[in-house]
Amino acid sequence: MRAKTSEFILRTPAVGPAIALVAAVLVFSLTTNTFLNSDNLSLIVQQSLVVGTLALGQTLVILTGGIDLANAATAVLGTLLMAKLVVGGVSGTVALITGIAAAVAIGALIGGIVTGASLPPFIVTLGMLTIVTAVSRIYAEGRSYPVTDDVLGLLGVRQYLFGHIEVTVGMGLALLMFGGAWYALTKTAWGKHVYAVGNDPESARLSGINARRTVLSVYVVAGLVYGIAAWQALGRVPNADPNAFQMGNLDSITAVVLGGTSLFGGRGSVIGTLVGALIVAVLRSGLTQAGIDSLYQDVATGVLVIVAVAVDRFSRRKQR
């Protein structure tokens, strides 16, 4: 029985992170007085929205065996495009579409270089991170842009469930996105191709899957997700800042890894990534309320990432 339970956990990537999330919630609810407060729980979810959305796109890329270091920079450029266009008199809807389209274009460019030139995703996205960051700062002209447009701030609109549980439009959109991604990965041929390419590109090619087209499509979809992350960011904080989310790429990778997705590709789930993003937010909230310095919080998160990768490596060996 114990062996079967262990095998189930190893073969179901989201189970381990879910257990860890429940354990963290229990620990912090027992050691602090305000953790289980409905306002605090709502704040935790809101704080995880942008990184969680970035991590969703990152998951798709990592499932193919790649990585995207430019995802947060892409979202930041999207926020700047949206905000600055509105300041210049463009409607919020047009600005939103333009920002998302720019993120999709960056994703397509990265995917085209990775597949067309057969270059490592790490190198391509590292270079794109530098380029997009520089372009953002040039475009911003050394300033930030407050956002007052209703369309751009829509995802930050708050409602109350049962009269006291605060939820935002962004929370609902995030759930729809994760649900849609789960369906696409588990119920469609495209999703099966993504897993197959990540597990073994050569075997996928020999079985008739167009690996390059699949990888390109993943980067395009990821770009779309990053564009929506930019919208989420403006709903969360109505201010476009070229210096925002400087650690967003690493935070998104942390959420993906803690969610049980393998950095080696072919194994993982977007549900696990959602749990991973919540784990990071719960840890930061709980440790802050416990009076732990933010630097020590980063140490704890880093240790968890190393442990998660080690567990993934061990589970892969057990399955062989």
PDB file of C-alpha atoms in Angstrom:
ATOM      1  CA  MET A   1       0.000   0.000   0.000  1.00  0.00           C
ATOM      2  CA  ARG A   2       2.788   2.407   0.924  1.00  0.00           C
ATOM      3  CA  ALA A   3       4.639   1.536  -2.298  1.00  0.00           C
ATOM      4  CA  LYS A   4       1.511   2.190  -4.386  1.00  0.00           C
ATOM      5  CA  THR A   5       0.971   5.563  -2.693  1.00  0.00           C
ATOM      6  CA  SER A   6       4.592   6.527  -3.342  1.00  0.00           C
ATOM      7  CA  GLU A   7       4.329   5.479  -6.995  1.00  0.00           C
ATOM      8  CA  PHE A   8       1.096   7.475  -7.416  1.00  0.00           C
ATOM      9  CA  ILE A   9       2.727  10.614  -6.046  1.00  0.00           C
ATOM     10  CA  LEU A  10       5.757  10.166  -8.304  1.00  0.00           C
ATOM     11  CA  ARG A  11       3.600   9.632 -11.402  1.00  0.00           C
ATOM     12  CA  THR A  12       1.179  12.485 -10.666  1.00  0.00           C
ATOM     13  CA  PRO A  13       3.247  15.694 -10.611  1.00  0.00           C
ATOM     14  CA  ALA A  14       0.558  17.927  -9.076  1.00  0.00           C
ATOM     15  CA  VAL A  15      -0.090  15.707  -6.039  1.00  0.00           C
ATOM     16  CA  GLY A  16       3.150  16.472  -4.195  1.00  0.00           C
ATOM     17  CA  PRO A  17       2.815  20.253  -4.590  1.00  0.00           C
ATOM     18  CA  ALA A  18      -0.838  20.106  -3.486  1.00  0.00           C
ATOM     19  CA  ILE A  19       0.182  18.273  -0.310  1.00  0.00           C
ATOM     20  CA  ALA A  20       2.930  20.854   0.280  1.00  0.00           C
ATOM     21  CA  LEU A  21       0.437  23.714  -0.206  1.00  0.00           C
ATOM     22  CA  VAL A  22      -2.012  22.231   2.303  1.00  0.00           C
ATOM     23  CA  ALA A  23       0.820  21.648   4.774  1.00  0.00           C
ATOM     24  CA  ALA A  24       2.047  25.251   4.424  1.00  0.00           C
ATOM     25  CA  VAL A  25      -1.465  26.623   4.962  1.00  0.00           C
ATOM     26  CA  LEU A  26      -1.896  24.471   8.077  1.00  0.00           C
ATOM     27  CA  VAL A  27       1.474  25.509   9.525  1.00  0.00           C
ATOM     28  CA  PHE A  28       0.928  29.238   8.995  1.00  0.00           C
ATOM     29  CA  SER A  29      -2.665  29.083  10.224  1.00  0.00           C
ATOM     30  CA  LEU A  30      -1.405  27.550  13.486  1.00  0.00           C
ATOM     31  CA  THR A  31       1.607  29.845  13.926  1.00  0.00           C
ATOM     32  CA  THR A  32       0.013  33.199  13.008  1.00  0.00           C
ATOM     33  CA  ASN A  33      -3.237  34.854  14.036  1.00  0.00           C
ATOM     34  CA  THR A  34      -4.233  36.477  10.745  1.00  0.00           C
ATOM     35  CA  PHE A  35      -3.228  34.002   8.029  1.00  0.00           C
ATOM     36  CA  LEU A  36      -6.674  32.425   7.606  1.00  0.00           C
ATOM     37  CA  ASN A  37      -8.356  35.826   7.541  1.00  0.00           C
ATOM     38  CA  SER A  38     -10.475  36.051   4.369  1.00  0.00           C
ATOM     39  CA  ASP A  39      -8.850  39.351   3.386  1.00  0.00           C
ATOM     40  CA  ASN A  40      -5.380  37.810   3.691  1.00  0.00           C
ATOM     41  CA  LEU A  41      -6.327  34.733   1.652  1.00  0.00           C
ATOM     42  CA  SER A  42      -7.790  36.954  -1.055  1.00  0.00           C
ATOM     43  CA  LEU A  43      -4.621  39.059  -1.053  1.00  0.00           C
ATOM     44  CA  ILE A  44      -2.474  35.927  -1.438  1.00  0.00           C
ATOM     45  CA  VAL A  45      -4.390  34.909  -4.551  1.00  0.00           C
ATOM     46  CA  GLN A  46      -4.219  38.442  -5.983  1.00  0.00           C
ATOM     47  CA  GLN A  47      -0.465  38.572  -5.377  1.00  0.00           C
ATOM     48  CA  SER A  48      -0.008  35.325  -7.284  1.00  0.00           C
ATOM     49  CA  LEU A  49      -1.972  36.404 -10.372  1.00  0.00           C
ATOM     50  CA  VAL A  50       0.765  38.005 -12.474  1.00  0.00           C
ATOM     51  CA  VAL A  51       3.486  35.476 -11.647  1.00  0.00           C
ATOM     52  CA  GLY A  52       0.939  32.673 -11.993  1.00  0.00           C
ATOM     53  CA  THR A  53      -0.048  33.866 -15.465  1.00  0.00           C
ATOM     54  CA  LEU A  54       3.603  34.198 -16.489  1.00  0.00           C
ATOM     55  CA  ALA A  55       4.178  30.705 -15.091  1.00  0.00           C
ATOM     56  CA  LEU A  56       1.311  29.352 -17.210  1.00  0.00           C
ATOM     57  CA  GLY A  57       3.086  30.426 -20.391  1.00  0.00           C
ATOM     58  CA  GLN A  58       6.388  29.250 -18.968  1.00  0.00           C
ATOM     59  CA  THR A  59       4.888  25.810 -18.311  1.00  0.00           C
ATOM     60  CA  LEU A  60       3.958  25.374 -21.960  1.00  0.00           C
ATOM     61  CA  VAL A  61       7.511  26.226 -23.013  1.00  0.00           C
ATOM     62  CA  ILE A  62       9.173  24.014 -20.393  1.00  0.00           C
ATOM     63  CA  LEU A  63       6.946  21.074 -21.334  1.00  0.00           C
ATOM     64  CA  THR A  64       8.631  21.128 -24.756  1.00  0.00           C
ATOM     65  CA  GLY A  65      12.054  21.023 -23.126  1.00  0.00           C
ATOM     66  CA  GLY A  66      12.669  24.752 -23.540  1.00  0.00           C
ATOM     67  CA  ILE A  67      12.734  27.742 -21.216  1.00  0.00           C
ATOM     68  CA  ASP A  68      11.755  31.407 -21.548  1.00  0.00           C
ATOM     69  CA  LEU A  69      13.852  33.974 -19.711  1.00  0.00           C
ATOM     70  CA  ALA A  70      12.174  36.871 -21.527  1.00  0.00           C
ATOM     71  CA  ASN A  71       8.585  36.274 -20.375  1.00  0.00           C
ATOM     72  CA  ALA A  72       8.455  38.955 -17.662  1.00  0.00           C
ATOM     73  CA  ALA A  73      10.286  41.479 -19.862  1.00  0.00           C
ATOM     74  CA  THR A  74       7.725  40.812 -22.602  1.00  0.00           C
ATOM     75  CA  ALA A  75       4.881  41.490 -20.157  1.00  0.00           C
ATOM     76  CA  VAL A  76       6.532  44.706 -18.957  1.00  0.00           C
ATOM     77  CA  LEU A  77       6.847  45.959 -22.537  1.00  0.00           C
ATOM     78  CA  GLY A  78       3.178  45.096 -23.000  1.00  0.00           C
ATOM     79  CA  THR A  79       2.180  47.214 -19.982  1.00  0.00           C
ATOM     80  CA  LEU A  80       4.209  50.153 -21.291  1.00  0.00           C
ATOM     81  CA  LEU A  81       2.685  49.931 -24.759  1.00  0.00           C
ATOM     82  CA  MET A  82      -0.834  49.803 -23.340  1.00  0.00           C
ATOM     83  CA  ALA A  83      -0.320  52.638 -20.863  1.00  0.00           C
ATOM     84  CA  LYS A  84       1.617  54.990 -23.130  1.00  0.00           C
ATOM     85  CA  LEU A  85      -0.837  54.566 -26.012  1.00  0.00           C
ATOM     86  CA  VAL A  86      -3.724  55.489 -23.705  1.00  0.00           C
ATOM     87  CA  VAL A  87      -1.794  58.517 -22.452  1.00  0.00           C
ATOM     88  CA  GLY A  88      -1.376  59.501 -26.114  1.00  0.00           C
ATOM     89  CA  GLY A  89      -5.127  59.420 -26.677  1.00  0.00           C
ATOM     90  CA  VAL A  90      -5.619  55.906 -28.053  1.00  0.00           C
ATOM     91  CA  SER A  91      -8.645  53.994 -26.756  1.00  0.00           C
ATOM     92  CA  GLY A  92      -8.074  51.415 -24.046  1.00  0.00           C
ATOM     93  CA  THR A  93      -9.334  48.583 -26.235  1.00  0.00           C
ATOM     94  CA  VAL A  94      -6.918  49.384 -29.071  1.00  0.00           C
ATOM     95  CA  ALA A  95      -4.059  49.820 -26.588  1.00  0.00           C
ATOM     96  CA  LEU A  96      -4.860  46.458 -24.991  1.00  0.00           C
ATOM     97  CA  ILE A  97      -4.930  44.661 -28.339  1.00  0.00           C
ATOM     98  CA  THR A  98      -1.672  46.343 -29.376  1.00  0.00           C
ATOM     99  CA  GLY A  99       0.120  45.318 -26.186  1.00  0.00           C
ATOM    100  CA  ILE A 100      -1.050  41.715 -26.433  1.00  0.00           C
ATOM    101  CA  ALA A 101      -0.181  41.596 -30.150  1.00  0.00           C
ATOM    102  CA  ALA A 102       3.343  42.816 -29.373  1.00  0.00           C
ATOM    103  CA  ALA A 103       3.773  40.015 -26.822  1.00  0.00           C
ATOM    104  CA  VAL A 104       2.529  37.457 -29.359  1.00  0.00           C
ATOM    105  CA  ALA A 105       4.980  38.842 -31.940  1.00  0.00           C
ATOM    106  CA  ILE A 106       7.882  38.483 -29.489  1.00  0.00           C
ATOM    107  CA  GLY A 107       6.820  34.905 -28.752  1.00  0.00           C
ATOM    108  CA  ALA A 108       6.635  34.150 -32.470  1.00  0.00           C
ATOM    109  CA  LEU A 109      10.068  35.691 -33.024  1.00  0.00           C
ATOM    110  CA  ILE A 110      11.611  33.607 -30.238  1.00  0.00           C
ATOM    111  CA  GLY A 111       9.911  30.459 -31.492  1.00  0.00           C
ATOM    112  CA  GLY A 112      10.995  31.174 -35.051  1.00  0.00           C
ATOM    113  CA  ILE A 113      14.637  31.578 -34.034  1.00  0.00           C
ATOM    114  CA  VAL A 114      14.593  28.495 -31.794  1.00  0.00           C
ATOM    115  CA  THR A 115      13.038  26.275 -34.463  1.00  0.00           C
ATOM    116  CA  GLY A 116      14.487  27.898 -37.590  1.00  0.00           C
ATOM    117  CA  ALA A 117      18.078  28.266 -36.430  1.00  0.00           C
ATOM    118  CA  SER A 118      18.021  25.282 -34.034  1.00  0.00           C
ATOM    119  CA  LEU A 119      19.465  27.420 -31.257  1.00  0.00           C
ATOM    120  CA  PRO A 120      19.073  26.562 -27.548  1.00  0.00           C
ATOM    121  CA  PRO A 121      16.008  28.294 -26.042  1.00  0.00           C
ATOM    122  CA  PHE A 122      18.114  29.419 -23.079  1.00  0.00           C
ATOM    123  CA  ILE A 123      20.456  31.418 -25.320  1.00  0.00           C
ATOM    124  CA  VAL A 124      17.714  32.832 -27.527  1.00  0.00           C
ATOM    125  CA  THR A 125      15.523  33.977 -24.626  1.00  0.00           C
ATOM    126  CA  LEU A 126      18.517  35.318 -22.692  1.00  0.00           C
ATOM    127  CA  GLY A 127      19.362  37.503 -25.683  1.00  0.00           C
ATOM    128  CA  MET A 128      15.717  38.498 -26.107  1.00  0.00           C
ATOM    129  CA  LEU A 129      15.520  39.379 -22.402  1.00  0.00           C
ATOM    130  CA  THR A 130      18.324  41.903 -22.887  1.00  0.00           C
ATOM    131  CA  ILE A 131      16.792  43.314 -26.073  1.00  0.00           C
ATOM    132  CA  VAL A 132      13.239  43.644 -24.773  1.00  0.00           C
ATOM    133  CA  THR A 133      14.399  45.164 -21.478  1.00  0.00           C
ATOM    134  CA  ALA A 134      16.420  47.782 -23.356  1.00  0.00           C
ATOM    135  CA  VAL A 135      13.558  48.524 -25.751  1.00  0.00           C
ATOM    136  CA  SER A 136      11.165  48.937 -22.799  1.00  0.00           C
ATOM    137  CA  ARG A 137      13.427  51.483 -21.099  1.00  0.00           C
ATOM    138  CA  ILE A 138      13.979  53.389 -24.321  1.00  0.00           C
ATOM    139  CA  TYR A 139      10.254  53.452 -25.051  1.00  0.00           C
ATOM    140  CA  ALA A 140       9.411  54.511 -21.480  1.00  0.00           C
ATOM    141  CA  GLU A 141      11.792  57.487 -21.709  1.00  0.00           C
ATOM    142  CA  GLY A 142      12.842  57.043 -18.096  1.00  0.00           C
ATOM    143  CA  ARG A 143       9.406  57.344 -16.519  1.00  0.00           C
ATOM    144  CA  SER A 144       6.412  55.300 -15.468  1.00  0.00           C
ATOM    145  CA  TYR A 145       2.841  55.763 -16.712  1.00  0.00           C
ATOM    146  CA  PRO A 146      -0.195  55.760 -14.376  1.00  0.00           C
ATOM    147  CA  VAL A 147      -3.201  53.954 -15.827  1.00  0.00           C
ATOM    148  CA  THR A 148      -6.718  55.322 -15.357  1.00  0.00           C
ATOM    149  CA  ASP A 149      -8.435  53.686 -18.332  1.00  0.00           C
ATOM    150  CA  ASP A 150     -11.344  51.417 -17.386  1.00  0.00           C
ATOM    151  CA  VAL A 151     -10.501  48.746 -19.972  1.00  0.00           C
ATOM    152  CA  LEU A 152      -6.881  48.410 -18.858  1.00  0.00           C
ATOM    153  CA  GLY A 153      -7.933  48.389 -15.207  1.00  0.00           C
ATOM    154  CA  LEU A 154     -10.823  45.965 -15.722  1.00  0.00           C
ATOM    155  CA  LEU A 155      -9.052  42.934 -14.203  1.00  0.00           C
ATOM    156  CA  GLY A 156      -8.601  44.809 -10.946  1.00  0.00           C
ATOM    157  CA  VAL A 157     -12.331  45.413 -10.451  1.00  0.00           C
ATOM    158  CA  ARG A 158     -13.395  43.937  -7.107  1.00  0.00           C
ATOM    159  CA  GLN A 159     -16.525  42.128  -6.064  1.00  0.00           C
ATOM    160  CA  TYR A 160     -17.452  40.425  -2.794  1.00  0.00           C
ATOM    161  CA  LEU A 161     -18.622  36.844  -2.411  1.00  0.00           C
ATOM    162  CA  PHE A 162     -20.976  36.211   0.510  1.00  0.00           C
ATOM    163  CA  GLY A 163     -20.529  39.848   1.442  1.00  0.00           C
ATOM    164  CA  HIS A 164     -16.933  39.666   2.675  1.00  0.00           C
ATOM    165  CA  ILE A 165     -14.672  37.531   0.428  1.00  0.00           C
ATOM    166  CA  GLU A 166     -12.935  39.876  -2.018  1.00  0.00           C
ATOM    167  CA  VAL A 167     -12.469  38.578  -5.564  1.00  0.00           C
ATOM    168  CA  THR A 168     -11.374  40.336  -8.744  1.00  0.00           C
ATOM    169  CA  VAL A 169     -12.175  39.940 -12.419  1.00  0.00           C
ATOM    170  CA  GLY A 170      -8.533  38.940 -12.868  1.00  0.00           C
ATOM    171  CA  MET A 171      -9.033  35.909 -10.626  1.00  0.00           C
ATOM    172  CA  GLY A 172     -11.865  34.699 -12.833  1.00  0.00           C
ATOM    173  CA  LEU A 173      -9.835  35.217 -16.003  1.00  0.00           C
ATOM    174  CA  ALA A 174      -6.876  33.336 -14.505  1.00  0.00           C
ATOM    175  CA  LEU A 175      -9.096  30.359 -13.674  1.00  0.00           C
ATOM    176  CA  LEU A 176     -10.479  30.349 -17.220  1.00  0.00           C
ATOM    177  CA  MET A 177      -6.946  30.464 -18.658  1.00  0.00           C
ATOM    178  CA  PHE A 178      -5.672  27.611 -16.508  1.00  0.00           C
ATOM    179  CA  GLY A 179      -8.794  25.590 -17.274  1.00  0.00           C
ATOM    180  CA  GLY A 180      -8.406  26.227 -20.998  1.00  0.00           C
ATOM    181  CA  ALA A 181      -4.720  25.303 -20.936  1.00  0.00           C
ATOM    182  CA  TRP A 182      -5.496  22.121 -18.989  1.00  0.00           C
ATOM    183  CA  TYR A 183      -8.090  21.123 -21.573  1.00  0.00           C
ATOM    184  CA  ALA A 184      -5.785  21.913 -24.507  1.00  0.00           C
ATOM    185  CA  LEU A 185      -2.919  19.880 -23.026  1.00  0.00           C
ATOM    186  CA  THR A 186      -4.931  16.862 -21.925  1.00  0.00           C
ATOM    187  CA  LYS A 187      -7.828  16.618 -24.380  1.00  0.00           C
ATOM    188  CA  THR A 188      -6.451  17.739 -27.746  1.00  0.00           C
ATOM    189  CA  ALA A 189      -3.962  16.392 -30.264  1.00  0.00           C
ATOM    190  CA  TRP A 190      -1.926  19.591 -29.878  1.00  0.00           C
ATOM    191  CA  GLY A 191      -1.457  18.894 -26.169  1.00  0.00           C
ATOM    192  CA  LYS A 192      -0.343  15.326 -26.848  1.00  0.00           C
ATOM    193  CA  HIS A 193       2.150  16.661 -29.374  1.00  0.00           C
ATOM    194  CA  VAL A 194       3.537  19.133 -26.804  1.00  0.00           C
ATOM    195  CA  TYR A 195       4.200  16.343 -24.313  1.00  0.00           C
ATOM    196  CA  ALA A 196       5.620  14.052 -26.995  1.00  0.00           C
ATOM    197  CA  VAL A 197       8.067  16.695 -28.256  1.00  0.00           C
ATOM    198  CA  GLY A 198       9.205  17.465 -24.723  1.00  0.00           C
ATOM    199  CA  ASN A 199       9.642  13.815 -23.837  1.00  0.00           C
ATOM    200  CA  ASP A 200      11.627  12.838 -26.947  1.00  0.00           C
ATOM    201  CA  PRO A 201      11.739  15.162 -29.991  1.00  0.00           C
ATOM    202  CA  GLU A 202      13.249  12.549 -32.289  1.00  0.00           C
ATOM    203  CA  SER A 203      10.656   9.902 -31.420  1.00  0.00           C
ATOM    204  CA  ALA A 204       7.928  12.520 -31.881  1.00  0.00           C
ATOM    205  CA  ARG A 205       9.299  13.359 -35.323  1.00  0.00           C
ATOM    206  CA  LEU A 206       9.468   9.698 -36.338  1.00  0.00           C
ATOM    207  CA  SER A 207       5.846   9.215 -35.266  1.00  0.00           C
ATOM    208  CA  GLY A 208       4.749  11.923 -37.698  1.00  0.00           C
ATOM    209  CA  ILE A 209       4.595  14.937 -35.377  1.00  0.00           C
ATOM    210  CA  ASN A 210       5.902  18.191 -36.813  1.00  0.00           C
ATOM    211  CA  ALA A 211       8.121  19.054 -33.836  1.00  0.00           C
ATOM    212  CA  ARG A 212       9.180  22.464 -35.136  1.00  0.00           C
ATOM    213  CA  ARG A 213       5.648  23.601 -35.802  1.00  0.00           C
ATOM    214  CA  THR A 214       4.571  22.378 -32.366  1.00  0.00           C
ATOM    215  CA  VAL A 215       7.374  24.258 -30.602  1.00  0.00           C
ATOM    216  CA  LEU A 216       6.687  27.417 -32.624  1.00  0.00           C
ATOM    217  CA  SER A 217       2.998  27.260 -31.732  1.00  0.00           C
ATOM    218  CA  VAL A 218       3.887  26.904 -28.049  1.00  0.00           C
ATOM    219  CA  TYR A 219       5.980  30.085 -28.078  1.00  0.00           C
ATOM    220  CA  VAL A 220       3.195  31.960 -29.876  1.00  0.00           C
ATOM    221  CA  VAL A 221       0.591  30.813 -27.329  1.00  0.00           C
ATOM    222  CA  ALA A 222       3.008  31.640 -24.505  1.00  0.00           C
ATOM    223  CA  GLY A 223       3.392  35.138 -25.959  1.00  0.00           C
ATOM    224  CA  LEU A 224      -0.383  35.543 -25.868  1.00  0.00           C
ATOM    225  CA  VAL A 225      -0.367  34.480 -22.203  1.00  0.00           C
ATOM    226  CA  TYR A 226       2.386  37.005 -21.394  1.00  0.00           C
ATOM    227  CA  GLY A 227       0.326  39.733 -23.042  1.00  0.00           C
ATOM    228  CA  ILE A 228      -2.595  38.859 -20.774  1.00  0.00           C
ATOM    229  CA  ALA A 229      -0.148  38.861 -17.832  1.00  0.00           C
ATOM    230  CA  ALA A 230       0.578  42.496 -18.737  1.00  0.00           C
ATOM    231  CA  TRP A 231      -3.151  43.214 -18.509  1.00  0.00           C
ATOM    232  CA  GLN A 232      -3.249  41.404 -15.158  1.00  0.00           C
ATOM    233  CA  ALA A 233      -0.360  43.559 -13.947  1.00  0.00           C
ATOM    234  CA  LEU A 234      -2.187  46.794 -14.802  1.00  0.00           C
ATOM    235  CA  GLY A 235      -5.294  45.531 -13.047  1.00  0.00           C
ATOM    236  CA  ARG A 236      -3.252  44.699  -9.967  1.00  0.00           C
ATOM    237  CA  VAL A 237      -1.176  47.921  -9.903  1.00  0.00           C
ATOM    238  CA  PRO A 238      -2.424  50.635 -12.307  1.00  0.00           C
ATOM    239  CA  ASN A 239       1.031  51.869 -13.204  1.00  0.00           C
ATOM    240  CA  ALA A 240       3.325  50.805 -16.050  1.00  0.00           C
ATOM    241  CA  ASP A 241       6.949  50.824 -14.877  1.00  0.00           C
ATOM    242  CA  PRO A 242       9.912  49.737 -17.044  1.00  0.00           C
ATOM    243  CA  ASN A 243      11.657  48.442 -13.916  1.00  0.00           C
ATOM    244  CA  ALA A 244       8.792  46.192 -12.799  1.00  0.00           C
ATOM    245  CA  PHE A 245       9.006  42.396 -12.467  1.00  0.00           C
ATOM    246  CA  GLN A 246      12.791  42.242 -12.761  1.00  0.00           C
ATOM    247  CA  MET A 247      12.703  38.801 -11.098  1.00  0.00           C
ATOM    248  CA  GLY A 248       9.459  37.764 -12.798  1.00  0.00           C
ATOM    249  CA  ASN A 249      11.151  35.248 -15.100  1.00  0.00           C
ATOM    250  CA  LEU A 250      12.810  33.446 -12.195  1.00  0.00           C
ATOM    251  CA  ASP A 251       9.658  33.653 -10.062  1.00  0.00           C
ATOM    252  CA  SER A 252       7.666  32.032 -12.867  1.00  0.00           C
ATOM    253  CA  ILE A 253      10.226  29.252 -13.243  1.00  0.00           C
ATOM    254  CA  THR A 254      10.077  28.746  -9.466  1.00  0.00           C
ATOM    255  CA  ALA A 255       6.290  28.335  -9.620  1.00  0.00           C
ATOM    256  CA  VAL A 256       6.574  25.874 -12.515  1.00  0.00           C
ATOM    257  CA  VAL A 257       9.213  23.761 -10.774  1.00  0.00           C
ATOM    258  CA  LEU A 258       7.426  23.782  -7.414  1.00  0.00           C
ATOM    259  CA  GLY A 259       4.300  22.711  -9.297  1.00  0.00           C
ATOM    260  CA  GLY A 260       5.966  19.485 -10.355  1.00  0.00           C
ATOM    261  CA  THR A 261       6.735  20.263 -14.010  1.00  0.00           C
ATOM    262  CA  SER A 262      10.050  18.798 -15.093  1.00  0.00           C
ATOM    263  CA  LEU A 263      12.712  21.198 -16.341  1.00  0.00           C
ATOM    264  CA  PHE A 264      13.747  18.391 -18.691  1.00  0.00           C
ATOM    265  CA  GLY A 265      10.423  18.523 -20.560  1.00  0.00           C
ATOM    266  CA  GLY A 266       7.580  16.111 -21.241  1.00  0.00           C
ATOM    267  CA  ARG A 267       6.212  15.908 -17.700  1.00  0.00           C
ATOM    268  CA  GLY A 268       4.036  18.275 -15.702  1.00  0.00           C
ATOM    269  CA  SER A 269       0.682  20.034 -15.628  1.00  0.00           C
ATOM    270  CA  VAL A 270      -0.733  23.537 -15.547  1.00  0.00           C
ATOM    271  CA  ILE A 271      -2.732  22.597 -12.439  1.00  0.00           C
ATOM    272  CA  GLY A 272       0.566  21.892 -10.707  1.00  0.00           C
ATOM    273  CA  THR A 273       1.826  25.297 -11.853  1.00  0.00           C
ATOM    274  CA  LEU A 274      -1.240  26.986 -10.341  1.00  0.00           C
ATOM    275  CA  VAL A 275      -0.491  25.206  -7.072  1.00  0.00           C
ATOM    276  CA  GLY A 276       3.193  26.179  -7.364  1.00  0.00           C
ATOM    277  CA  ALA A 277       2.324  29.859  -7.768  1.00  0.00           C
ATOM    278  CA  LEU A 278       0.094  29.646  -4.696  1.00  0.00           C
ATOM    279  CA  ILE A 279       2.870  27.920  -2.726  1.00  0.00           C
ATOM    280  CA  VAL A 280       5.222  30.830  -3.424  1.00  0.00           C
ATOM    281  CA  ALA A 281       2.560  33.384  -2.426  1.00  0.00           C
ATOM    282  CA  VAL A 282       1.593  31.436   0.713  1.00  0.00           C
ATOM    283  CA  LEU A 283       5.224  31.119   1.790  1.00  0.00           C
ATOM    284  CA  ARG A 284       5.897  34.823   1.362  1.00  0.00           C
ATOM    285  CA  SER A 285       2.702  35.817   3.167  1.00  0.00           C
ATOM    286  CA  GLY A 286       3.148  33.364   6.015  1.00  0.00           C
ATOM    287  CA  LEU A 287       6.825  34.094   6.565  1.00  0.00           C
ATOM    288  CA  THR A 288       6.162  37.848   6.445  1.00  0.00           C
ATOM    289  CA  GLN A 289       3.469  37.516   9.098  1.00  0.00           C
ATOM    290  CA  ALA A 290       5.869  35.389  11.140  1.00  0.00           C
ATOM    291  CA  GLY A 291       8.388  38.251  11.040  1.00  0.00           C
ATOM    292  CA  ILE A 292      10.911  36.548   8.743  1.00  0.00           C
ATOM    293  CA  ASP A 293      13.080  38.915   6.695  1.00  0.00           C
ATOM    294  CA  SER A 294      12.431  38.870   2.918  1.00  0.00           C
ATOM    295  CA  LEU A 295      16.026  37.806   2.226  1.00  0.00           C
ATOM    296  CA  TYR A 296      15.532  34.672   4.299  1.00  0.00           C
ATOM    297  CA  GLN A 297      12.284  34.094   2.422  1.00  0.00           C
ATOM    298  CA  ASP A 298      14.291  34.062  -0.817  1.00  0.00           C
ATOM    299  CA  VAL A 299      16.684  31.535   0.740  1.00  0.00           C
ATOM    300  CA  ALA A 300      13.763  29.283   1.696  1.00  0.00           C
ATOM    301  CA  THR A 301      12.263  29.526  -1.792  1.00  0.00           C
ATOM    302  CA  GLY A 302      15.615  28.721  -3.393  1.00  0.00           C
ATOM    303  CA  VAL A 303      16.031  25.645  -1.224  1.00  0.00           C
ATOM    304  CA  LEU A 304      12.542  24.471  -2.203  1.00  0.00           C
ATOM    305  CA  VAL A 305      13.369  24.839  -5.903  1.00  0.00           C
ATOM    306  CA  ILE A 306      16.541  22.738  -5.551  1.00  0.00           C
ATOM    307  CA  VAL A 307      14.632  20.081  -3.618  1.00  0.00           C
ATOM    308  CA  ALA A 308      11.856  20.051  -6.232  1.00  0.00           C
ATOM    309  CA  VAL A 309      14.312  19.555  -9.101  1.00  0.00           C
ATOM    310  CA  ALA A 310      16.094  16.799  -7.143  1.00  0.00           C
ATOM    311  CA  VAL A 311      12.765  15.037  -6.544  1.00  0.00           C
ATOM    312  CA  ASP A 312      11.939  15.324 -10.245  1.00  0.00           C
ATOM    313  CA  ARG A 313      15.295  13.794 -11.155  1.00  0.00           C
ATOM    314  CA  PHE A 314      14.716  10.953  -8.696  1.00  0.00           C
ATOM    315  CA  SER A 315      11.203  10.276  -9.977  1.00  0.00           C
ATOM    316  CA  ARG A 316      12.434  10.104 -13.572  1.00  0.00           C
ATOM    317  CA  ARG A 317      15.023   7.513 -12.586  1.00  0.00           C
ATOM    318  CA  LYS A 318      12.375   5.484 -10.747  1.00  0.00           C
ATOM    319  CA  GLN A 319      10.173   5.419 -13.860  1.00  0.00           C
ATOM    320  CA  ARG A 320      12.926   4.043 -16.087  1.00  0.00           C
TER     321      ARG A 320
END
